[in-house]
mmCIF file of C-alpha atoms and ligand atoms in Angstrom:
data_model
loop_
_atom_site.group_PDB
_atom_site.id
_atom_site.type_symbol
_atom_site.label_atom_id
_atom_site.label_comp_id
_atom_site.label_asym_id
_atom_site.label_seq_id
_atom_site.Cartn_x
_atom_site.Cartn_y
_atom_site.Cartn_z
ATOM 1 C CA UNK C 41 12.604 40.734 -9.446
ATOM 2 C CA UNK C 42 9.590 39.859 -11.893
ATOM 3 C CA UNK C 43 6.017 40.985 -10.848
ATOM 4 C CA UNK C 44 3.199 38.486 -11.183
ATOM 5 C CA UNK C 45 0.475 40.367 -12.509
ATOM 6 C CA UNK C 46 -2.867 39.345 -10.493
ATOM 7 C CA UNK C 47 -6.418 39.161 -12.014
ATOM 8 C CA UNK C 48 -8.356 40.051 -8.423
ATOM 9 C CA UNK C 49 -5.851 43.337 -7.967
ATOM 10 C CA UNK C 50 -6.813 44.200 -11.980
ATOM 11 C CA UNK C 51 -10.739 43.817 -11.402
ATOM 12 C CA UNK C 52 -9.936 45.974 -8.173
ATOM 13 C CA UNK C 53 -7.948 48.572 -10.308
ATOM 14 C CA UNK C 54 -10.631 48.633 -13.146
ATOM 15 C CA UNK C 55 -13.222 49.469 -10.293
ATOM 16 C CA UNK C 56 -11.092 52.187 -8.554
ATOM 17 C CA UNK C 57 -10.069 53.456 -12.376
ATOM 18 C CA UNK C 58 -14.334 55.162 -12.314
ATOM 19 C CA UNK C 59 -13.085 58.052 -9.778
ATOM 20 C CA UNK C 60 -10.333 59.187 -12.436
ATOM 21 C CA UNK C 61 -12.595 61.340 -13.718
ATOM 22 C CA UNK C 62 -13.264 63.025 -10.585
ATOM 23 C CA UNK C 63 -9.973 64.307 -9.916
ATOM 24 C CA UNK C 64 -7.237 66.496 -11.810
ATOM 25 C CA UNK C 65 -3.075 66.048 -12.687
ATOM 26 C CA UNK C 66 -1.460 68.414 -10.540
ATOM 27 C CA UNK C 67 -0.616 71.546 -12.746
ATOM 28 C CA UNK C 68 0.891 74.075 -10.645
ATOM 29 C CA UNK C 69 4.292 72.202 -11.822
ATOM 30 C CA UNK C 70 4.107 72.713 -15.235
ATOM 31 C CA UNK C 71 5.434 69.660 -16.526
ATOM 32 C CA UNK C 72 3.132 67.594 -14.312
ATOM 33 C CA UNK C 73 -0.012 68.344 -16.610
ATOM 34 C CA UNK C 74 1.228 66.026 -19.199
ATOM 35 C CA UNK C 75 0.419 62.630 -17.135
ATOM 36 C CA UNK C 76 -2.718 60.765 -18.537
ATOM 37 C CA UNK C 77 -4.904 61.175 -16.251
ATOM 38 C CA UNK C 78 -7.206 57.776 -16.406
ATOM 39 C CA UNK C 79 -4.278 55.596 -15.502
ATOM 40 C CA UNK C 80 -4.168 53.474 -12.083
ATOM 41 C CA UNK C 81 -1.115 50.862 -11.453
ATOM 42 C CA UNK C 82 0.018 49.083 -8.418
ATOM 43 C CA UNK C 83 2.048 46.565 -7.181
ATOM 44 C CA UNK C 84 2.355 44.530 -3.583
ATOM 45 C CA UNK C 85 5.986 43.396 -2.876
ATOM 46 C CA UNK C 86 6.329 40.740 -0.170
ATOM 47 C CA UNK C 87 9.203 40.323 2.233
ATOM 48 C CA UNK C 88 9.944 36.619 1.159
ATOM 49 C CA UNK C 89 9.996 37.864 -2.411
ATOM 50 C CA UNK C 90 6.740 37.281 -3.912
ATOM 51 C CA UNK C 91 5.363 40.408 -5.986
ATOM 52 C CA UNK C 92 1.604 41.458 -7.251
ATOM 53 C CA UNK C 93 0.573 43.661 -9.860
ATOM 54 C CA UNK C 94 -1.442 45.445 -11.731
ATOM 55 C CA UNK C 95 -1.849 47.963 -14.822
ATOM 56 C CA UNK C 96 1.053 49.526 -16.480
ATOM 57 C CA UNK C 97 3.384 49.199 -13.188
ATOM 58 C CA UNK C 98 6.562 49.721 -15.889
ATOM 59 C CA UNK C 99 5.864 53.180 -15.952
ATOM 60 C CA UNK C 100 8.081 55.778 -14.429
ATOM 61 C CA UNK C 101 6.721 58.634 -12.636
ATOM 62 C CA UNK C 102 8.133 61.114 -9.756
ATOM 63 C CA UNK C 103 7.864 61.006 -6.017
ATOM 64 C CA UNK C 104 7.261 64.459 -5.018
ATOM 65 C CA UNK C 105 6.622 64.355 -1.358
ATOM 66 C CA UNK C 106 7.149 60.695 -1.635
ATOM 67 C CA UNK C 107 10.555 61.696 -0.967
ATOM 68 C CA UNK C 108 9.711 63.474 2.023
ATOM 69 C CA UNK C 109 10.087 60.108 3.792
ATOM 70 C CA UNK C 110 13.112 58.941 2.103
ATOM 71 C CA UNK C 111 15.191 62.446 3.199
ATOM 72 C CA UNK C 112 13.577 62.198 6.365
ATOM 73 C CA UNK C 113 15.204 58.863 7.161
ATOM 74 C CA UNK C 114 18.547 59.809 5.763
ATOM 75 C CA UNK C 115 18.754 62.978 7.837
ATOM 76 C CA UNK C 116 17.991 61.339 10.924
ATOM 77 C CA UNK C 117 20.499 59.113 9.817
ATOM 78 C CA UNK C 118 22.748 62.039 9.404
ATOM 79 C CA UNK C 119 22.231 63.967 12.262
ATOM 80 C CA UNK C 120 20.449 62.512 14.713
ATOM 81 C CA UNK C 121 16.785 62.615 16.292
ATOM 82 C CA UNK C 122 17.847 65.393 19.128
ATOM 83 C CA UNK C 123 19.172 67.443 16.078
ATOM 84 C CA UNK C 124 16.911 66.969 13.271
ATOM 85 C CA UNK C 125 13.291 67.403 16.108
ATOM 86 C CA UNK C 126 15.137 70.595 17.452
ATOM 87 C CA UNK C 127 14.327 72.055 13.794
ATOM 88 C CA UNK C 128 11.455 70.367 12.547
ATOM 89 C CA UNK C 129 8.240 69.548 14.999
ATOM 90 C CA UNK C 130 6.412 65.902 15.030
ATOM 91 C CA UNK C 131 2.459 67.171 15.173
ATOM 92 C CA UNK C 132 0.113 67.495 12.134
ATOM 93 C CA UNK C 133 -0.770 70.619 11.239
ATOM 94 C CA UNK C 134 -4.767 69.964 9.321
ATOM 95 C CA UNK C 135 -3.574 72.444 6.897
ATOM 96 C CA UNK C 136 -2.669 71.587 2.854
ATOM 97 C CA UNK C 137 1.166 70.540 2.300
ATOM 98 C CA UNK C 138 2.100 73.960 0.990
ATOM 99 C CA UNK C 139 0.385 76.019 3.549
ATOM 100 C CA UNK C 140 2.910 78.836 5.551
ATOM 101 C CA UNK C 141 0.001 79.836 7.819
ATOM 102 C CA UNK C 142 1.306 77.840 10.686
ATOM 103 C CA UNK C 143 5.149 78.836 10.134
ATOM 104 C CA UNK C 144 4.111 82.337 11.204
ATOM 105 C CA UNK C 145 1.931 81.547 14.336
ATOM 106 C CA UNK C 146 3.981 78.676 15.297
ATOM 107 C CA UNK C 147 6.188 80.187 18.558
ATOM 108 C CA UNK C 148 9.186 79.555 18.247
ATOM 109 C CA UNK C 149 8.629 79.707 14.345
ATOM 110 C CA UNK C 150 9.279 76.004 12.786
ATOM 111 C CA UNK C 151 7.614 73.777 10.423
ATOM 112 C CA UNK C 152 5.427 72.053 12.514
ATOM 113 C CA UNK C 153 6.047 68.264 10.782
ATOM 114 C CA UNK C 154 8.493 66.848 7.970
ATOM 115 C CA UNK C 155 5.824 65.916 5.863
ATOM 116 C CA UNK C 156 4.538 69.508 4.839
ATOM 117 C CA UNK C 157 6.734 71.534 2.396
ATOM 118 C CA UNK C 158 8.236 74.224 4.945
ATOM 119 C CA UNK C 159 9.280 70.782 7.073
ATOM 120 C CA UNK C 160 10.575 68.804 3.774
ATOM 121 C CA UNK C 161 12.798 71.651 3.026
ATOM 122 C CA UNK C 162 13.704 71.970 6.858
ATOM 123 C CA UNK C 163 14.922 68.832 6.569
ATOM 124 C CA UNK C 164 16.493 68.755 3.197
ATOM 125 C CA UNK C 165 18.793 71.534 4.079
ATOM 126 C CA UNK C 166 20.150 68.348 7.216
ATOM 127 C CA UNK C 167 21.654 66.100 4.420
ATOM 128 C CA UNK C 168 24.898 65.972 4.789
ATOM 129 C CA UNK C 169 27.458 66.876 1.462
ATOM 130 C CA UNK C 170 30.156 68.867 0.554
ATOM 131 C CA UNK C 171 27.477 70.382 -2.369
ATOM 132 C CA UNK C 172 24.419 69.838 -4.013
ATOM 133 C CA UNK C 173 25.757 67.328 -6.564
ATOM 134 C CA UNK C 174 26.983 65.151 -3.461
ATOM 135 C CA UNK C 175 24.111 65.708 -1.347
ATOM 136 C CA UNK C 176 21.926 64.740 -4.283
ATOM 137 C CA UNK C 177 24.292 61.953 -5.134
ATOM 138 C CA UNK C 178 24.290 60.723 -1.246
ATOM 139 C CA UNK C 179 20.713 60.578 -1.495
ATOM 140 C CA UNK C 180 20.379 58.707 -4.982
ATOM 141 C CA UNK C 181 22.318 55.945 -3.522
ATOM 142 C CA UNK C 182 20.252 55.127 -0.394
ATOM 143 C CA UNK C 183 17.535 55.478 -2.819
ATOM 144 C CA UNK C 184 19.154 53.518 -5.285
ATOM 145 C CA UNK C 185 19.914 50.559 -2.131
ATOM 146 C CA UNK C 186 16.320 50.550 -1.106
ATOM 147 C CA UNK C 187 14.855 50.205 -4.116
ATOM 148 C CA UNK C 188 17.203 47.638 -5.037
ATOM 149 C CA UNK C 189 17.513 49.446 -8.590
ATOM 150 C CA UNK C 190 21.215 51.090 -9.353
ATOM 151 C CA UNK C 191 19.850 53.332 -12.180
ATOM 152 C CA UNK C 192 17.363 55.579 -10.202
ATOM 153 C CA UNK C 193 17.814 58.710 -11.254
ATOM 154 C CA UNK C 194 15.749 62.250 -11.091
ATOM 155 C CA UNK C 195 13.584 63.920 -14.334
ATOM 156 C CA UNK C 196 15.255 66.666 -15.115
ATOM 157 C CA UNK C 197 12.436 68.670 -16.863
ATOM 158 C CA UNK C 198 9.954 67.815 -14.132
ATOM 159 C CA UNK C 199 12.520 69.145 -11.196
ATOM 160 C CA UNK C 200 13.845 72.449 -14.209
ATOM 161 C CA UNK C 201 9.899 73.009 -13.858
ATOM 162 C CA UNK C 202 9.134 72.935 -10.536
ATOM 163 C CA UNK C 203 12.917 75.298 -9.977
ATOM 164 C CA UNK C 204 10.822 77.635 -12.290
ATOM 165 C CA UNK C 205 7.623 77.655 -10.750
ATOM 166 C CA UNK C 206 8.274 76.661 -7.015
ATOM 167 C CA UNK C 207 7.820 80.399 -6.147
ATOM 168 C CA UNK C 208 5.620 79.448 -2.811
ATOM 169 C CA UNK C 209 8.371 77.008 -1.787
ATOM 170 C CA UNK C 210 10.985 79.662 -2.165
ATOM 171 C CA UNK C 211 8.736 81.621 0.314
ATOM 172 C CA UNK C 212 8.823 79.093 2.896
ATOM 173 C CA UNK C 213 12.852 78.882 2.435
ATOM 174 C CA UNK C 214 12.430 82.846 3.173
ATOM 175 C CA UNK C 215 10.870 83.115 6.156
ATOM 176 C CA UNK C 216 12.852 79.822 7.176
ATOM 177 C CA UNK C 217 15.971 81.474 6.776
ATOM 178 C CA UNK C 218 15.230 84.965 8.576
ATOM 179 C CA UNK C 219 13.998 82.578 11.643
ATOM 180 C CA UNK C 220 17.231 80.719 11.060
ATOM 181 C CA UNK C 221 15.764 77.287 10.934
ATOM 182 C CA UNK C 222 17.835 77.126 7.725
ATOM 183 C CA UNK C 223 21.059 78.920 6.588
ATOM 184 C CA UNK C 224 21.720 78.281 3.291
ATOM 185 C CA UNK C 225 21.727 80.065 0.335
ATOM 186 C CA UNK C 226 17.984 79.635 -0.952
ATOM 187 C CA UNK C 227 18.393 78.858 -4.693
ATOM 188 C CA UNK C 228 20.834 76.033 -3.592
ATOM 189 C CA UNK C 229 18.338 74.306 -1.243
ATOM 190 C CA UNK C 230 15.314 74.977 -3.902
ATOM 191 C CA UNK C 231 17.721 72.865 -6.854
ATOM 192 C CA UNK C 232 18.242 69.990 -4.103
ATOM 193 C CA UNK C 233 14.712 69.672 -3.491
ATOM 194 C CA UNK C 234 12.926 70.018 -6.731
ATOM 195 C CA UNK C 235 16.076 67.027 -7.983
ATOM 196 C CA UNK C 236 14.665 65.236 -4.766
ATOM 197 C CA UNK C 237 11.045 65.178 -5.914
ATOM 198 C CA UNK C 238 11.457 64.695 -9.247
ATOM 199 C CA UNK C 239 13.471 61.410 -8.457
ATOM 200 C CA UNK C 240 11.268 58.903 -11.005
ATOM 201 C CA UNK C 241 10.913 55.048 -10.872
ATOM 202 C CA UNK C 242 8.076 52.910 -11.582
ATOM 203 C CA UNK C 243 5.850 51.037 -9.157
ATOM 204 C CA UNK C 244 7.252 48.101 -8.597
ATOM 205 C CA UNK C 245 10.787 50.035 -7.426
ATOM 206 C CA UNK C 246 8.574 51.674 -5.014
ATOM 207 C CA UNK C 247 6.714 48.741 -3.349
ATOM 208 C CA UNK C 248 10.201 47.396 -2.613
ATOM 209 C CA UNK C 249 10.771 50.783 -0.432
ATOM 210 C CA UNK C 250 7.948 50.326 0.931
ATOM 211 C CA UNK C 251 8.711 46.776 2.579
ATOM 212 C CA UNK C 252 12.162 48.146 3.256
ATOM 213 C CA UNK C 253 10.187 50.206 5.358
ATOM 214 C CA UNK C 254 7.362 47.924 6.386
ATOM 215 C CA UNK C 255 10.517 45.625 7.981
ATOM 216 C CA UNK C 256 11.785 47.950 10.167
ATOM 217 C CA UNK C 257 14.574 49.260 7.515
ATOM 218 C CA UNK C 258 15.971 45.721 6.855
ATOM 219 C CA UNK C 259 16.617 45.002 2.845
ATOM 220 C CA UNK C 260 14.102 42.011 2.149
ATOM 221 C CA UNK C 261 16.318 40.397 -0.061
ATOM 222 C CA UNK C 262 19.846 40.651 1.702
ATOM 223 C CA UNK C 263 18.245 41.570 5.353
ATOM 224 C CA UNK C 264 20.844 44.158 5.193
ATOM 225 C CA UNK C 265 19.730 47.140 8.121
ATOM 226 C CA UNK C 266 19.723 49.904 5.371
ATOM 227 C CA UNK C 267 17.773 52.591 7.804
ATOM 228 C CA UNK C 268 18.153 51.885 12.335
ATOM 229 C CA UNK C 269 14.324 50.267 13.234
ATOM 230 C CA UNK C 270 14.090 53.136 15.690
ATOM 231 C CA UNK C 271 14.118 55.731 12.434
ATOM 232 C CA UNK C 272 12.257 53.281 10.286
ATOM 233 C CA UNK C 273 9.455 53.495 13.039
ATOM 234 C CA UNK C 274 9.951 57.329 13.482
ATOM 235 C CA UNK C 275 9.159 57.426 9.069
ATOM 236 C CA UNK C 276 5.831 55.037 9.642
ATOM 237 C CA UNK C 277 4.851 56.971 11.968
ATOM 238 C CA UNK C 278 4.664 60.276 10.578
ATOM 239 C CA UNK C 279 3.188 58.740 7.336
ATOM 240 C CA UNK C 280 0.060 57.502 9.720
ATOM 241 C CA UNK C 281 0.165 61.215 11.351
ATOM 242 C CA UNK C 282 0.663 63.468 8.412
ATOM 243 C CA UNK C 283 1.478 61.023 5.143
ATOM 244 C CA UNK C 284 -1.664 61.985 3.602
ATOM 245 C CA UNK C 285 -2.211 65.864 4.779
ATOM 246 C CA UNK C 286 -4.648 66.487 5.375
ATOM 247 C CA UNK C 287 -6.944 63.863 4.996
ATOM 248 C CA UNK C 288 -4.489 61.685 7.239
ATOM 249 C CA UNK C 289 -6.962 61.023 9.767
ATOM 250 C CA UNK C 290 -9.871 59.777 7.687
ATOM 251 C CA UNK C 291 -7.403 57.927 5.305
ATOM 252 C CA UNK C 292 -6.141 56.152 8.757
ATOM 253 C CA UNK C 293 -9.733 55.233 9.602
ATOM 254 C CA UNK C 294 -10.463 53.800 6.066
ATOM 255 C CA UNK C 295 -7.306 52.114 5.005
ATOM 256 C CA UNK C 296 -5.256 51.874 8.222
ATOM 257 C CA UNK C 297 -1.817 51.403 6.106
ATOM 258 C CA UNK C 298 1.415 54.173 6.900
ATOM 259 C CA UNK C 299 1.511 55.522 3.838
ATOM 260 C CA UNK C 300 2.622 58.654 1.621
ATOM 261 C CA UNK C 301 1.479 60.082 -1.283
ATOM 262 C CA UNK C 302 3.029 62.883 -3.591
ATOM 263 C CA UNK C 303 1.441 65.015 -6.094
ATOM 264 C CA UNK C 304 2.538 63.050 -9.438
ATOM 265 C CA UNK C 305 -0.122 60.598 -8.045
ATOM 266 C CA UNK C 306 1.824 58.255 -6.329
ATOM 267 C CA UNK C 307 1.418 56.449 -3.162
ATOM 268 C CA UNK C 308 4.036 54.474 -0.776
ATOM 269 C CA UNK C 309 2.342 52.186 1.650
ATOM 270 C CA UNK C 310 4.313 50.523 4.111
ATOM 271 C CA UNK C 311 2.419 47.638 6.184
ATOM 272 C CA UNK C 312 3.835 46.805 9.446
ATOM 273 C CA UNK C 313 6.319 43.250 8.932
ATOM 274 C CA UNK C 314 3.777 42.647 6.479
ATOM 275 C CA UNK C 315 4.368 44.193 2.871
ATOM 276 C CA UNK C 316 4.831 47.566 0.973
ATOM 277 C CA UNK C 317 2.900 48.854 -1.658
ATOM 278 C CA UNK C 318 3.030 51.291 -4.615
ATOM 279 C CA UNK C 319 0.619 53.049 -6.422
ATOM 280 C CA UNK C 320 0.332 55.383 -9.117
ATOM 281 C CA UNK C 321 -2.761 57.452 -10.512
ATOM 282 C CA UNK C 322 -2.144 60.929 -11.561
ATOM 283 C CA UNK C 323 -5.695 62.267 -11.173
ATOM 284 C CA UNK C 324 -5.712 63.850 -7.743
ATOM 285 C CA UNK C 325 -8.028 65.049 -5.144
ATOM 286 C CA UNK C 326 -8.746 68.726 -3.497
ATOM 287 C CA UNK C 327 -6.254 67.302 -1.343
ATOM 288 C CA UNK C 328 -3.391 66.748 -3.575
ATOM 289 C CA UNK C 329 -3.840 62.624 -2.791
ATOM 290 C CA UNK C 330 -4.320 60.577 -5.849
ATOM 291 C CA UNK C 331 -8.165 60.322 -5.728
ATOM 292 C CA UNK C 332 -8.337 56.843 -7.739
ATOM 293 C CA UNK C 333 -5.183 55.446 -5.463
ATOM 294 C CA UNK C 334 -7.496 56.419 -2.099
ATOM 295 C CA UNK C 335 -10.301 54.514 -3.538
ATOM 296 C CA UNK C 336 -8.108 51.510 -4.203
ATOM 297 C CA UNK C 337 -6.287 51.312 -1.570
ATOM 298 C CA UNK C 338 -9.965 51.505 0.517
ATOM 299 C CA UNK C 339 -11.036 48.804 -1.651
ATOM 300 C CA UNK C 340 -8.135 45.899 -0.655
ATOM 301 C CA UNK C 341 -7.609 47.353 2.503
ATOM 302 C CA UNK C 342 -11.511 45.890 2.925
ATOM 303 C CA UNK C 343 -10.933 43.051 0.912
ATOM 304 C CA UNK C 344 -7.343 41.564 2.485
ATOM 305 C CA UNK C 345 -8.603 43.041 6.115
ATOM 306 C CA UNK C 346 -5.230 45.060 5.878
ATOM 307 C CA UNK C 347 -5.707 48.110 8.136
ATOM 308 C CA UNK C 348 -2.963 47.748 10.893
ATOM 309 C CA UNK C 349 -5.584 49.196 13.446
HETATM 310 N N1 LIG M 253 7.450 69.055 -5.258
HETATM 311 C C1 LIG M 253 6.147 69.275 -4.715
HETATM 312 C C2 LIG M 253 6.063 70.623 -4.031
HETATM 313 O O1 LIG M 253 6.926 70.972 -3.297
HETATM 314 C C3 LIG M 253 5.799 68.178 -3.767
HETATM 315 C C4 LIG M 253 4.450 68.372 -3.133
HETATM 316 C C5 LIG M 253 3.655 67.119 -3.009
HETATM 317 O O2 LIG M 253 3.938 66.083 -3.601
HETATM 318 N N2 LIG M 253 2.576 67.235 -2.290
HETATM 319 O O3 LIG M 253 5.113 71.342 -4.197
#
């Protein structure tokens, strides 16, 4: 699929581009730090096949908690909403993504939504696979289907890194595992996750999840039902609820689009039977959101009168 760059989405990225400087790569993953931190790409992708762009949308980068979504889906697919709520809880918590705090006050103790880390790995540990390598593989392809790209694949020194580093995570797996809302070995769980976030493609791949999503799990192209409606609406609707952390709420009021954003500075917008979107811009906010990607998607969610509500 080629990608008509668009001169009124460029003058909207130049404009967005000023709150760069603001904002900060996320560090606390090593190998994060090295992403320039001025750039700003997106991309629009339409379900009768027309696509918009603008910047350097050939760039790869990873989804982080992007993914969050994407497992989400597949183990609901898996296992089934009864199973997969009686483990993970559906409510926001107003706390940052890597926050335990509620995990311990939480009675019965369980990550309150699949959008925060404890939750994310909650859910990881559901995808079905005889072992990491086929878990991971399992969840390459459905990646791989909605992107409509068969050479996704994950960064391997951005997920070594965050295996290195993700000492915090590993805490979460902890207390999950003593409350038994997991039950695998911890270090297996941590290398399927950080492969999961580090999954890379560029933003063009990711608008085209997006409308996947935005259509109710139907492939735009082949109108294929690659995710059930029912647990495309159930992924749309926790990326209104919790998609953004904690700013969720005000980024509902402002832009009004389901959307998700991961610390590499991407964000996944999905727009109800309309379109999905995809943007990149490392420099983040206190948040973790990318703070340039907010500001743009503010901007044409003003502009295009997009907000859903
Ligand atoms: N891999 C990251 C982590 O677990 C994802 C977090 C994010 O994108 N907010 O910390």
């Amino acid at each position: 699929m080629r990608c008509q760059s668009n001169n009124e989405l460029e003058a909207l990225v130049e404009e967005a581009k000023q709150q760069t400087k603001y904002g900060k790569v996320a560090d606390y993953i090593p190998a994060l730090a090295d992403a320039d931190e001025d750039k700003l790409s997106v991309a629009l992708y339409y379900p009768d096949g027309r696509c918009y762009s603008a910047g350097d949308t050939a760039e790869n980068f990873t989804l982080q908690s992007i993914s969050k979504v994407l497992t989400l889906a597949l183990a609901l697919m898996d296992r089934g909403e009864e199973y997969v709520f009686d483990h993970v809880g559906q409510e926001p918590t107003g706390d940052p993504f890597n926050s335990i705090a509620k995990l311990e006050t939480n009675k019965p103790s369980k990550p309150l939504n699949p959008m925060i880390n404890a939750g994310a790995l909650a859910i990881t540990h559901m995808i079905v696979g005889e072992s990491v390598e086929d878990r991971l593989q399992r969840l390459l392809s459905f990646i791989r289907k909605l992107s409509g790209n068969p050479s996704i694949t994950y960064n391997q020194i951005i997920a070594q890194s965050e295996l290195e580093t993700g000492h915090l995570n590993r805490s979460l797996c902890y207390f999950m595992k003593q409350h038994g809302v997991i039950d695998e070995p911890v270090e297996e769980l941590m290398d399927l996750y950080t492969k999961q976030c580090a999954i890379e493609m560029n933003c063009l791949d990711l608008a085209r999840v997006g409308c996947v999503l935005a259509m109710d799990g139907a492939d735009p192209v082949t109108g294929e039902q690659i995710i059930p409606w029912d647990i495309a609406r159930i992924c749309k609707t926790f990326m209104v609820t919790c998609g953004m952390y904690n700013a969720s709420g005000e980024f509902a009021i402002k832009v009004g689009i389901p959307a998700k954003s991961g610390v590499a500075g991407g964000v996944m917008g999905s727009l109800p039977r309309k379109c999905g979107i995809a943007i990149c811009g490392p420099a983040l906010d206190d948040k973790g959101n990318s703070i340039a990607g907010i500001k743009l998607l503010e901007m044409m969610s003003k502009k295009y009168s997009l907000s859903m509500f």
